[in-house]
């Protein structure tokens, strides 16, 4: 699976979003475009036996501004705000709603050696995301300001987060720039990913 590399920071309010954006505009010497507003509606799935989570793999169907896709991703490894995981995405563009997307996904029967028969929704994450693209030569980064609602077993939790993802280019230069942001933004890094936070709520409900 392709590897995704990004840095994450906690945000408590929209002022933290503005603070990070200000720091980026101060220190990034390339071209910044945006914002683009995206509504991501994510349904996370598993079998009744929780086979996907047992293999430390998350299965998600995302509706992004009305377009559906499925993603399988490994457990996020986080260290000092840097998050690395493997991801594989499958387009479900024929679907017009979540039930259709789920049926299209199940036509594969297995994915990455794990079963798709019987998978069902275990929690949802709705993310009102604002993105900016940062370009410097061959390097391309994406800044995402995430305003999320986690819905798990009848419980709701609001969560704000900032992500800077390496879309293309040199990982060392990307990490150095993220380090500059970390020193100057005054924000802390999250202990858990959004998915891990949702799973924690799920465990509390048992």
PDB file of C-alpha atoms in Angstrom:
ATOM      1  CA  UNK A   1       0.000   0.000   0.000  1.00  0.00           C
ATOM      2  CA  UNK A   2       1.158   3.581  -0.601  1.00  0.00           C
ATOM      3  CA  UNK A   3       2.587   5.342   2.465  1.00  0.00           C
ATOM      4  CA  UNK A   4       1.037   8.589   3.712  1.00  0.00           C
ATOM      5  CA  UNK A   5       3.193  10.999   5.742  1.00  0.00           C
ATOM      6  CA  UNK A   6       1.785  13.954   7.667  1.00  0.00           C
ATOM      7  CA  UNK A   7       2.173  16.041  10.799  1.00  0.00           C
ATOM      8  CA  UNK A   8      -0.716  16.758  13.177  1.00  0.00           C
ATOM      9  CA  UNK A   9      -1.498  19.375  15.820  1.00  0.00           C
ATOM     10  CA  UNK A  10      -4.343  19.790  18.278  1.00  0.00           C
ATOM     11  CA  UNK A  11      -6.652  22.753  17.777  1.00  0.00           C
ATOM     12  CA  UNK A  12      -9.104  23.966  20.412  1.00  0.00           C
ATOM     13  CA  UNK A  13     -10.863  26.635  18.354  1.00  0.00           C
ATOM     14  CA  UNK A  14     -10.811  28.471  15.033  1.00  0.00           C
ATOM     15  CA  UNK A  15      -8.268  30.928  16.464  1.00  0.00           C
ATOM     16  CA  UNK A  16      -5.771  28.038  16.525  1.00  0.00           C
ATOM     17  CA  UNK A  17      -6.494  27.479  12.824  1.00  0.00           C
ATOM     18  CA  UNK A  18      -5.736  31.152  12.141  1.00  0.00           C
ATOM     19  CA  UNK A  19      -2.585  30.970  14.236  1.00  0.00           C
ATOM     20  CA  UNK A  20      -1.183  28.043  12.258  1.00  0.00           C
ATOM     21  CA  UNK A  21      -2.094  29.657   8.955  1.00  0.00           C
ATOM     22  CA  UNK A  22      -0.295  32.828  10.026  1.00  0.00           C
ATOM     23  CA  UNK A  23       2.851  30.899  10.954  1.00  0.00           C
ATOM     24  CA  UNK A  24       2.812  29.087   7.606  1.00  0.00           C
ATOM     25  CA  UNK A  25       2.454  32.342   5.688  1.00  0.00           C
ATOM     26  CA  UNK A  26       5.400  33.750   7.637  1.00  0.00           C
ATOM     27  CA  UNK A  27       7.819  30.859   7.083  1.00  0.00           C
ATOM     28  CA  UNK A  28       6.769  29.181   3.830  1.00  0.00           C
ATOM     29  CA  UNK A  29       8.639  30.700   0.905  1.00  0.00           C
ATOM     30  CA  UNK A  30       6.654  29.022  -1.889  1.00  0.00           C
ATOM     31  CA  UNK A  31       3.160  29.547  -3.289  1.00  0.00           C
ATOM     32  CA  UNK A  32       0.012  29.071  -1.199  1.00  0.00           C
ATOM     33  CA  UNK A  33      -3.400  28.506  -2.807  1.00  0.00           C
ATOM     34  CA  UNK A  34      -6.772  28.150  -1.126  1.00  0.00           C
ATOM     35  CA  UNK A  35      -8.856  27.777   0.821  1.00  0.00           C
ATOM     36  CA  UNK A  36     -10.997  24.942  -0.526  1.00  0.00           C
ATOM     37  CA  UNK A  37     -13.929  23.810   1.622  1.00  0.00           C
ATOM     38  CA  UNK A  38     -14.678  20.080   1.733  1.00  0.00           C
ATOM     39  CA  UNK A  39     -17.324  18.124   3.622  1.00  0.00           C
ATOM     40  CA  UNK A  40     -16.023  14.626   4.394  1.00  0.00           C
ATOM     41  CA  UNK A  41     -18.587  12.161   5.763  1.00  0.00           C
ATOM     42  CA  UNK A  42     -16.746   9.013   6.855  1.00  0.00           C
ATOM     43  CA  UNK A  43     -18.352   5.729   7.851  1.00  0.00           C
ATOM     44  CA  UNK A  44     -15.914   3.295   9.503  1.00  0.00           C
ATOM     45  CA  UNK A  45     -16.695  -0.382   9.086  1.00  0.00           C
ATOM     46  CA  UNK A  46     -15.814  -3.727  10.626  1.00  0.00           C
ATOM     47  CA  UNK A  47     -17.143  -7.259  10.800  1.00  0.00           C
ATOM     48  CA  UNK A  48     -19.146  -8.339  13.884  1.00  0.00           C
ATOM     49  CA  UNK A  49     -16.004 -10.255  14.923  1.00  0.00           C
ATOM     50  CA  UNK A  50     -13.933  -7.040  14.559  1.00  0.00           C
ATOM     51  CA  UNK A  51     -11.535  -8.774  12.168  1.00  0.00           C
ATOM     52  CA  UNK A  52     -10.339  -5.527  10.595  1.00  0.00           C
ATOM     53  CA  UNK A  53      -9.430  -3.880  13.887  1.00  0.00           C
ATOM     54  CA  UNK A  54      -7.836  -7.141  15.074  1.00  0.00           C
ATOM     55  CA  UNK A  55      -5.457  -6.812  12.111  1.00  0.00           C
ATOM     56  CA  UNK A  56      -4.823  -3.135  13.007  1.00  0.00           C
ATOM     57  CA  UNK A  57      -6.435  -2.000   9.769  1.00  0.00           C
ATOM     58  CA  UNK A  58      -9.226   0.555   9.397  1.00  0.00           C
ATOM     59  CA  UNK A  59     -11.886   0.297   6.690  1.00  0.00           C
ATOM     60  CA  UNK A  60     -13.657   3.484   5.681  1.00  0.00           C
ATOM     61  CA  UNK A  61     -16.219   4.657   3.151  1.00  0.00           C
ATOM     62  CA  UNK A  62     -15.929   8.396   2.555  1.00  0.00           C
ATOM     63  CA  UNK A  63     -18.383  10.724   0.892  1.00  0.00           C
ATOM     64  CA  UNK A  64     -16.410  13.860  -0.053  1.00  0.00           C
ATOM     65  CA  UNK A  65     -18.696  16.549  -1.452  1.00  0.00           C
ATOM     66  CA  UNK A  66     -21.021  13.821  -2.774  1.00  0.00           C
ATOM     67  CA  UNK A  67     -18.371  11.496  -4.251  1.00  0.00           C
ATOM     68  CA  UNK A  68     -17.828   8.077  -2.629  1.00  0.00           C
ATOM     69  CA  UNK A  69     -14.603   6.121  -2.142  1.00  0.00           C
ATOM     70  CA  UNK A  70     -13.385   3.328   0.128  1.00  0.00           C
ATOM     71  CA  UNK A  71     -10.043   3.328   1.933  1.00  0.00           C
ATOM     72  CA  UNK A  72      -8.169   0.632   3.818  1.00  0.00           C
ATOM     73  CA  UNK A  73      -5.418   1.991   6.031  1.00  0.00           C
ATOM     74  CA  UNK A  74      -2.939   0.601   8.504  1.00  0.00           C
ATOM     75  CA  UNK A  75      -2.752   1.766  12.100  1.00  0.00           C
ATOM     76  CA  UNK A  76      -1.293   5.265  12.318  1.00  0.00           C
ATOM     77  CA  UNK A  77       2.190   5.395  13.824  1.00  0.00           C
ATOM     78  CA  UNK A  78       2.651   8.713  15.625  1.00  0.00           C
ATOM     79  CA  UNK A  79       5.880  10.192  16.957  1.00  0.00           C
ATOM     80  CA  UNK A  80       6.231  13.848  17.969  1.00  0.00           C
ATOM     81  CA  UNK A  81       3.268  14.788  15.826  1.00  0.00           C
ATOM     82  CA  UNK A  82       4.473  12.912  12.735  1.00  0.00           C
ATOM     83  CA  UNK A  83       1.904  10.379  11.528  1.00  0.00           C
ATOM     84  CA  UNK A  84       2.807   7.628   9.071  1.00  0.00           C
ATOM     85  CA  UNK A  85       0.476   4.971   7.709  1.00  0.00           C
ATOM     86  CA  UNK A  86      -0.187   2.899   4.627  1.00  0.00           C
ATOM     87  CA  UNK A  87      -3.347   3.551   2.640  1.00  0.00           C
ATOM     88  CA  UNK A  88      -5.103   2.057  -0.379  1.00  0.00           C
ATOM     89  CA  UNK A  89      -8.159   3.738  -1.914  1.00  0.00           C
ATOM     90  CA  UNK A  90     -10.863   2.391  -4.207  1.00  0.00           C
ATOM     91  CA  UNK A  91     -13.227   4.658  -6.151  1.00  0.00           C
ATOM     92  CA  UNK A  92     -16.961   4.035  -5.658  1.00  0.00           C
ATOM     93  CA  UNK A  93     -18.038   6.819  -8.007  1.00  0.00           C
ATOM     94  CA  UNK A  94     -21.103   4.839  -9.192  1.00  0.00           C
ATOM     95  CA  UNK A  95     -22.678   5.124  -5.720  1.00  0.00           C
ATOM     96  CA  UNK A  96     -25.166   7.862  -4.853  1.00  0.00           C
ATOM     97  CA  UNK A  97     -25.574   7.018  -1.159  1.00  0.00           C
ATOM     98  CA  UNK A  98     -23.897   5.017   1.607  1.00  0.00           C
ATOM     99  CA  UNK A  99     -25.915   1.769   1.170  1.00  0.00           C
ATOM    100  CA  UNK A 100     -25.015   1.719  -2.539  1.00  0.00           C
ATOM    101  CA  UNK A 101     -21.368   2.392  -1.727  1.00  0.00           C
ATOM    102  CA  UNK A 102     -21.343  -0.459   0.794  1.00  0.00           C
ATOM    103  CA  UNK A 103     -22.862  -2.894  -1.704  1.00  0.00           C
ATOM    104  CA  UNK A 104     -20.309  -1.894  -4.349  1.00  0.00           C
ATOM    105  CA  UNK A 105     -17.500  -2.440  -1.858  1.00  0.00           C
ATOM    106  CA  UNK A 106     -18.796  -5.897  -0.904  1.00  0.00           C
ATOM    107  CA  UNK A 107     -18.542  -7.062  -4.526  1.00  0.00           C
ATOM    108  CA  UNK A 108     -14.793  -7.431  -3.847  1.00  0.00           C
ATOM    109  CA  UNK A 109     -15.493 -10.115  -1.168  1.00  0.00           C
ATOM    110  CA  UNK A 110     -12.007  -9.525   0.335  1.00  0.00           C
ATOM    111  CA  UNK A 111      -9.555  -6.647   0.454  1.00  0.00           C
ATOM    112  CA  UNK A 112      -5.953  -6.954   1.608  1.00  0.00           C
ATOM    113  CA  UNK A 113      -6.792 -10.507   2.639  1.00  0.00           C
ATOM    114  CA  UNK A 114      -9.580  -9.388   5.001  1.00  0.00           C
ATOM    115  CA  UNK A 115     -13.298 -10.164   4.496  1.00  0.00           C
ATOM    116  CA  UNK A 116     -15.835  -7.620   3.298  1.00  0.00           C
ATOM    117  CA  UNK A 117     -18.877  -9.863   3.741  1.00  0.00           C
ATOM    118  CA  UNK A 118     -20.808  -8.789   6.815  1.00  0.00           C
ATOM    119  CA  UNK A 119     -18.989  -5.505   7.396  1.00  0.00           C
ATOM    120  CA  UNK A 120     -21.174  -2.897   9.077  1.00  0.00           C
ATOM    121  CA  UNK A 121     -20.846   0.664  10.281  1.00  0.00           C
ATOM    122  CA  UNK A 122     -19.304   1.031  13.745  1.00  0.00           C
ATOM    123  CA  UNK A 123     -18.909   4.829  13.942  1.00  0.00           C
ATOM    124  CA  UNK A 124     -18.903   7.956  11.783  1.00  0.00           C
ATOM    125  CA  UNK A 125     -16.681  11.017  11.528  1.00  0.00           C
ATOM    126  CA  UNK A 126     -18.044  14.142   9.863  1.00  0.00           C
ATOM    127  CA  UNK A 127     -15.297  16.582   8.959  1.00  0.00           C
ATOM    128  CA  UNK A 128     -15.813  20.136   7.733  1.00  0.00           C
ATOM    129  CA  UNK A 129     -12.341  20.547   6.268  1.00  0.00           C
ATOM    130  CA  UNK A 130     -10.630  23.615   4.864  1.00  0.00           C
ATOM    131  CA  UNK A 131      -7.533  22.956   2.786  1.00  0.00           C
ATOM    132  CA  UNK A 132      -4.631  24.964   1.396  1.00  0.00           C
ATOM    133  CA  UNK A 133      -2.018  23.758  -1.094  1.00  0.00           C
ATOM    134  CA  UNK A 134       1.604  24.717  -0.481  1.00  0.00           C
ATOM    135  CA  UNK A 135       3.942  24.443  -3.482  1.00  0.00           C
ATOM    136  CA  UNK A 136       7.677  25.032  -3.604  1.00  0.00           C
ATOM    137  CA  UNK A 137       9.447  23.666  -6.676  1.00  0.00           C
ATOM    138  CA  UNK A 138       8.764  19.928  -6.845  1.00  0.00           C
ATOM    139  CA  UNK A 139       7.461  19.816  -3.247  1.00  0.00           C
ATOM    140  CA  UNK A 140       3.722  19.911  -2.628  1.00  0.00           C
ATOM    141  CA  UNK A 141       2.120  19.937   0.840  1.00  0.00           C
ATOM    142  CA  UNK A 142      -1.524  20.116   1.883  1.00  0.00           C
ATOM    143  CA  UNK A 143      -2.660  21.961   4.987  1.00  0.00           C
ATOM    144  CA  UNK A 144      -5.996  20.742   6.362  1.00  0.00           C
ATOM    145  CA  UNK A 145      -7.954  22.527   9.081  1.00  0.00           C
ATOM    146  CA  UNK A 146     -10.350  19.879  10.402  1.00  0.00           C
ATOM    147  CA  UNK A 147     -13.532  20.587  12.362  1.00  0.00           C
ATOM    148  CA  UNK A 148     -14.862  17.112  13.207  1.00  0.00           C
ATOM    149  CA  UNK A 149     -17.822  15.462  14.866  1.00  0.00           C
ATOM    150  CA  UNK A 150     -17.292  11.881  16.044  1.00  0.00           C
ATOM    151  CA  UNK A 151     -20.507   9.864  16.466  1.00  0.00           C
ATOM    152  CA  UNK A 152     -20.012   6.574  18.293  1.00  0.00           C
ATOM    153  CA  UNK A 153     -22.747   4.365  19.769  1.00  0.00           C
ATOM    154  CA  UNK A 154     -25.074   7.294  20.393  1.00  0.00           C
ATOM    155  CA  UNK A 155     -22.314   9.509  21.795  1.00  0.00           C
ATOM    156  CA  UNK A 156     -20.910  12.606  20.119  1.00  0.00           C
ATOM    157  CA  UNK A 157     -17.539  14.271  20.490  1.00  0.00           C
ATOM    158  CA  UNK A 158     -16.258  17.397  18.773  1.00  0.00           C
ATOM    159  CA  UNK A 159     -12.621  17.439  17.751  1.00  0.00           C
ATOM    160  CA  UNK A 160     -10.490  19.998  15.931  1.00  0.00           C
ATOM    161  CA  UNK A 161      -7.169  19.117  14.352  1.00  0.00           C
ATOM    162  CA  UNK A 162      -4.587  20.531  11.967  1.00  0.00           C
ATOM    163  CA  UNK A 163      -2.819  18.315   9.444  1.00  0.00           C
ATOM    164  CA  UNK A 164       0.068  19.027   7.112  1.00  0.00           C
ATOM    165  CA  UNK A 165       0.473  16.242   4.548  1.00  0.00           C
ATOM    166  CA  UNK A 166       3.299  15.564   2.125  1.00  0.00           C
ATOM    167  CA  UNK A 167       1.554  15.108  -1.229  1.00  0.00           C
ATOM    168  CA  UNK A 168       4.728  15.053  -3.326  1.00  0.00           C
ATOM    169  CA  UNK A 169       8.407  15.767  -2.856  1.00  0.00           C
ATOM    170  CA  UNK A 170      11.264  15.395  -0.399  1.00  0.00           C
ATOM    171  CA  UNK A 171      10.311  13.933   2.988  1.00  0.00           C
ATOM    172  CA  UNK A 172      13.351  15.363   4.779  1.00  0.00           C
ATOM    173  CA  UNK A 173      12.568  18.909   3.643  1.00  0.00           C
ATOM    174  CA  UNK A 174       8.939  18.358   4.632  1.00  0.00           C
ATOM    175  CA  UNK A 175       9.943  17.225   8.129  1.00  0.00           C
ATOM    176  CA  UNK A 176      12.253  20.217   8.540  1.00  0.00           C
ATOM    177  CA  UNK A 177       9.463  22.622   7.616  1.00  0.00           C
ATOM    178  CA  UNK A 178       7.057  20.878  10.006  1.00  0.00           C
ATOM    179  CA  UNK A 179       9.696  21.301  12.719  1.00  0.00           C
ATOM    180  CA  UNK A 180       9.745  25.048  12.080  1.00  0.00           C
ATOM    181  CA  UNK A 181       5.986  25.156  12.451  1.00  0.00           C
ATOM    182  CA  UNK A 182       6.146  23.133  15.667  1.00  0.00           C
ATOM    183  CA  UNK A 183       8.625  25.591  17.206  1.00  0.00           C
ATOM    184  CA  UNK A 184       6.574  28.642  16.315  1.00  0.00           C
ATOM    185  CA  UNK A 185       2.873  27.711  16.360  1.00  0.00           C
ATOM    186  CA  UNK A 186       2.493  27.159  20.118  1.00  0.00           C
ATOM    187  CA  UNK A 187       0.238  24.138  19.566  1.00  0.00           C
ATOM    188  CA  UNK A 188       0.638  20.649  21.005  1.00  0.00           C
ATOM    189  CA  UNK A 189       0.552  17.377  19.107  1.00  0.00           C
ATOM    190  CA  UNK A 190      -2.294  14.856  19.564  1.00  0.00           C
ATOM    191  CA  UNK A 191      -1.749  11.641  21.477  1.00  0.00           C
ATOM    192  CA  UNK A 192      -4.229   9.787  19.261  1.00  0.00           C
ATOM    193  CA  UNK A 193      -5.538   9.974  15.716  1.00  0.00           C
ATOM    194  CA  UNK A 194      -9.205  10.769  15.026  1.00  0.00           C
ATOM    195  CA  UNK A 195      -9.893   7.077  14.420  1.00  0.00           C
ATOM    196  CA  UNK A 196      -8.169   6.069  17.664  1.00  0.00           C
ATOM    197  CA  UNK A 197     -10.242   8.665  19.531  1.00  0.00           C
ATOM    198  CA  UNK A 198     -13.424   7.168  18.076  1.00  0.00           C
ATOM    199  CA  UNK A 199     -12.312   3.647  18.948  1.00  0.00           C
ATOM    200  CA  UNK A 200     -11.637   4.769  22.521  1.00  0.00           C
ATOM    201  CA  UNK A 201     -15.239   5.993  22.769  1.00  0.00           C
ATOM    202  CA  UNK A 202     -16.391   2.663  21.358  1.00  0.00           C
ATOM    203  CA  UNK A 203     -14.448   0.776  24.045  1.00  0.00           C
ATOM    204  CA  UNK A 204     -15.892   2.993  26.788  1.00  0.00           C
ATOM    205  CA  UNK A 205     -19.387   2.097  25.609  1.00  0.00           C
ATOM    206  CA  UNK A 206     -18.861  -1.665  26.018  1.00  0.00           C
TER     207      UNK A 206
END
